[in-house]
Amino acid sequence: MLPVLRLLVVSLGVLLISSSAAQAASKSLALPAEGQVAVTFASGVKSVKVKSAPAGVTVAGGVKGGKLAVAVVRPRGAAASGKVVLTLKGKAKGAKTVAAALDGGKAPVCAGLDKLLAKRLKGTADVKGLAAVLAAKLCGRPAPADAAATLGALGLGAVVAPAPPAASGVPAPATPAAGGRLNQPGPGPTPTPPAGGGKPCTNGADDDNDGQTDLEDPGCADGSDGSETGEVPVSAECLDNRSGVGQGEADNELTVGINRCGQFTRVRVDAAPGVASCEIFTGGVPWTCTASAGRGVATGPAIDTADALVKLTGPANCARKVTLALYRPNGEVAELHTAIRGCGAKPACENGKDDDGDGMIDDHFAEGATDPDPGCSATDDTTENSEIPAPAGCRIDLGVWDDEGFVPGAMTQGCGAIQGFWFRAPGTVQRCVYRLGEGADLACQKVRQTGGTMFDITAEDLRVGVELTQAVRCEPMTLALIKDNHQTWFFRGTLNGC
């Protein structure tokens, strides 16, 4: 065993085997305004628990690498009073609170913030989707496409005032026809059917060659309509604001985003194999959404932005585009005919395959990944091959740090500025500890056979040790270093002595 590793294992062993209790302290957090989220950050914290929180308020967050991030979520209508009281272990310092995080702000640490804020500590709100929205707002990134739907479902964000009533003489919105289908809004003469027989909207043919047939085509007001034409494309502004359809969490769910698409009073969603149910989120404007004749039909006062969650009767047909028909107050029908984003094959870093043929598979956070690929920066990364072998001058040693063979680890020397790491160990990790330079031992995350974390950029050398559930196996191990420029340097080899 290397002498320096022998010295480090003494202190690591103390931390791994008999973790000393840190002094607990309380910290009170003020409630945000209704419909808002307040996020508090601090450093030097080892753990956090919620001692008390007012009814109707949800608290989420945790500690990673000594960094605390806690969100206090107060939906509209939560007439809460008082404060949230946290119990912290460690010595909290540098506390900072962003009182209205949905309006933006600046997080002191962004790496892994979405995953940290997705952990619910108290309350009932589903914070998984909210965490991604908060991380984007606080880290200057574009908000997720379903951000409005997420906030609307939680009763968060500003309430959008309904549009004023239409002036006299403007045609009334469409009403459902028999069987639940929508009539195209607006009065007007019925076009004369073409000579030669069957009506275009009931003849089983795609008369206008747009890939949609009969009542599937938004150009058909009903079965007696004499033409499949009449719909117009949505505006460039609508498309530029990422309006469209994406795959939801389940294979039979779709997320719909309609962003700055001009005024509309009805939306019809056509998706295969058919719509079973739907919800629409409009920031407080009273809209409803129901399934009718295999389509989703939403109605309400005129708006130009909305989000929806659509559940299908079976797994989404990724090969077939979805049609969103927007019915205008003036009788016009705008149409967005679009593929489902993220539908079908999973990205390379989550598909369970060795896409680059190097023996390592998927991101270390991907479900089932036991020998992850350092070329993956996240589960949605589309390539596995972006890693760089540790260059000359960056020395990385792998070893076993205890006589029983339960604590393998790694150490670096001269590897430059880094901001994180993960270590693939020869067995299941039950505890992870690391040290930067001559600093204190700190806890790191464990994910199946890996241990790792992110931290502030430093040029200090890294030492890491993980405690396994069984003695080490002699097999290739990997240390991945996340550089200050987000590149990944890695070293792969067997433990010293194997």
PDB file of C-alpha atoms in Angstrom, residues 63-67 109 111-112 116 364-365 418-423 432-436 442-447 450-456 462-464 466 479-483:
ATOM      1  CA  VAL A  63     -27.072  18.887   1.327  1.00  0.00           C
ATOM      2  CA  LYS A  64     -24.427  17.868  -1.172  1.00  0.00           C
ATOM      3  CA  GLY A  65     -20.712  18.256  -0.557  1.00  0.00           C
ATOM      4  CA  GLY A  66     -21.359  20.564   2.402  1.00  0.00           C
ATOM      5  CA  LYS A  67     -23.572  22.843   0.293  1.00  0.00           C
ATOM      6  CA  VAL A 109     -23.686  26.524  -6.901  1.00  0.00           C
ATOM      7  CA  ALA A 111     -24.061  21.692 -10.423  1.00  0.00           C
ATOM      8  CA  GLY A 112     -26.631  19.121  -9.345  1.00  0.00           C
ATOM      9  CA  LEU A 116     -31.003  18.391  -4.823  1.00  0.00           C
ATOM     10  CA  HIS A 364     -23.544   6.737 -13.632  1.00  0.00           C
ATOM     11  CA  PHE A 365     -27.004   8.070 -12.664  1.00  0.00           C
ATOM     12  CA  ILE A 418     -11.521  20.200 -11.136  1.00  0.00           C
ATOM     13  CA  GLN A 419     -15.081  20.701  -9.908  1.00  0.00           C
ATOM     14  CA  GLY A 420     -16.232  17.154  -9.303  1.00  0.00           C
ATOM     15  CA  PHE A 421     -15.574  13.450  -9.679  1.00  0.00           C
ATOM     16  CA  TRP A 422     -17.060   9.993  -9.625  1.00  0.00           C
ATOM     17  CA  PHE A 423     -15.297   6.748  -8.786  1.00  0.00           C
ATOM     18  CA  CYS A 432     -18.218   7.554   0.198  1.00  0.00           C
ATOM     19  CA  VAL A 433     -15.656  10.019   1.589  1.00  0.00           C
ATOM     20  CA  TYR A 434     -13.295  12.437  -0.156  1.00  0.00           C
ATOM     21  CA  ARG A 435     -10.655  15.042   0.704  1.00  0.00           C
ATOM     22  CA  LEU A 436      -9.303  18.008  -1.260  1.00  0.00           C
ATOM     23  CA  LEU A 442     -16.276  15.190   3.418  1.00  0.00           C
ATOM     24  CA  ALA A 443     -19.116  12.869   2.514  1.00  0.00           C
ATOM     25  CA  CYS A 444     -19.930  12.179  -1.154  1.00  0.00           C
ATOM     26  CA  GLN A 445     -22.893  10.560  -2.862  1.00  0.00           C
ATOM     27  CA  LYS A 446     -23.177   6.823  -3.482  1.00  0.00           C
ATOM     28  CA  VAL A 447     -24.969   5.450  -6.550  1.00  0.00           C
ATOM     29  CA  THR A 450     -20.043   4.640  -7.762  1.00  0.00           C
ATOM     30  CA  GLY A 451     -19.297   7.400  -5.305  1.00  0.00           C
ATOM     31  CA  GLY A 452     -18.905  11.032  -6.292  1.00  0.00           C
ATOM     32  CA  THR A 453     -19.933  14.673  -5.938  1.00  0.00           C
ATOM     33  CA  MET A 454     -19.531  18.212  -7.296  1.00  0.00           C
ATOM     34  CA  PHE A 455     -17.852  21.133  -5.502  1.00  0.00           C
ATOM     35  CA  ASP A 456     -16.417  24.593  -6.106  1.00  0.00           C
ATOM     36  CA  LEU A 462      -8.230  14.678  -4.698  1.00  0.00           C
ATOM     37  CA  ARG A 463      -8.345  11.599  -2.475  1.00  0.00           C
ATOM     38  CA  VAL A 464     -11.440   9.430  -2.323  1.00  0.00           C
ATOM     39  CA  VAL A 466     -15.521   4.164  -0.582  1.00  0.00           C
ATOM     40  CA  LEU A 479     -12.001   7.548 -11.768  1.00  0.00           C
ATOM     41  CA  ALA A 480     -13.696  10.360 -13.718  1.00  0.00           C
ATOM     42  CA  LEU A 481     -12.599  13.950 -13.018  1.00  0.00           C
ATOM     43  CA  ILE A 482     -14.969  16.784 -13.989  1.00  0.00           C
ATOM     44  CA  LYS A 483     -12.698  19.585 -15.110  1.00  0.00           C
TER      45      LYS A 483
END
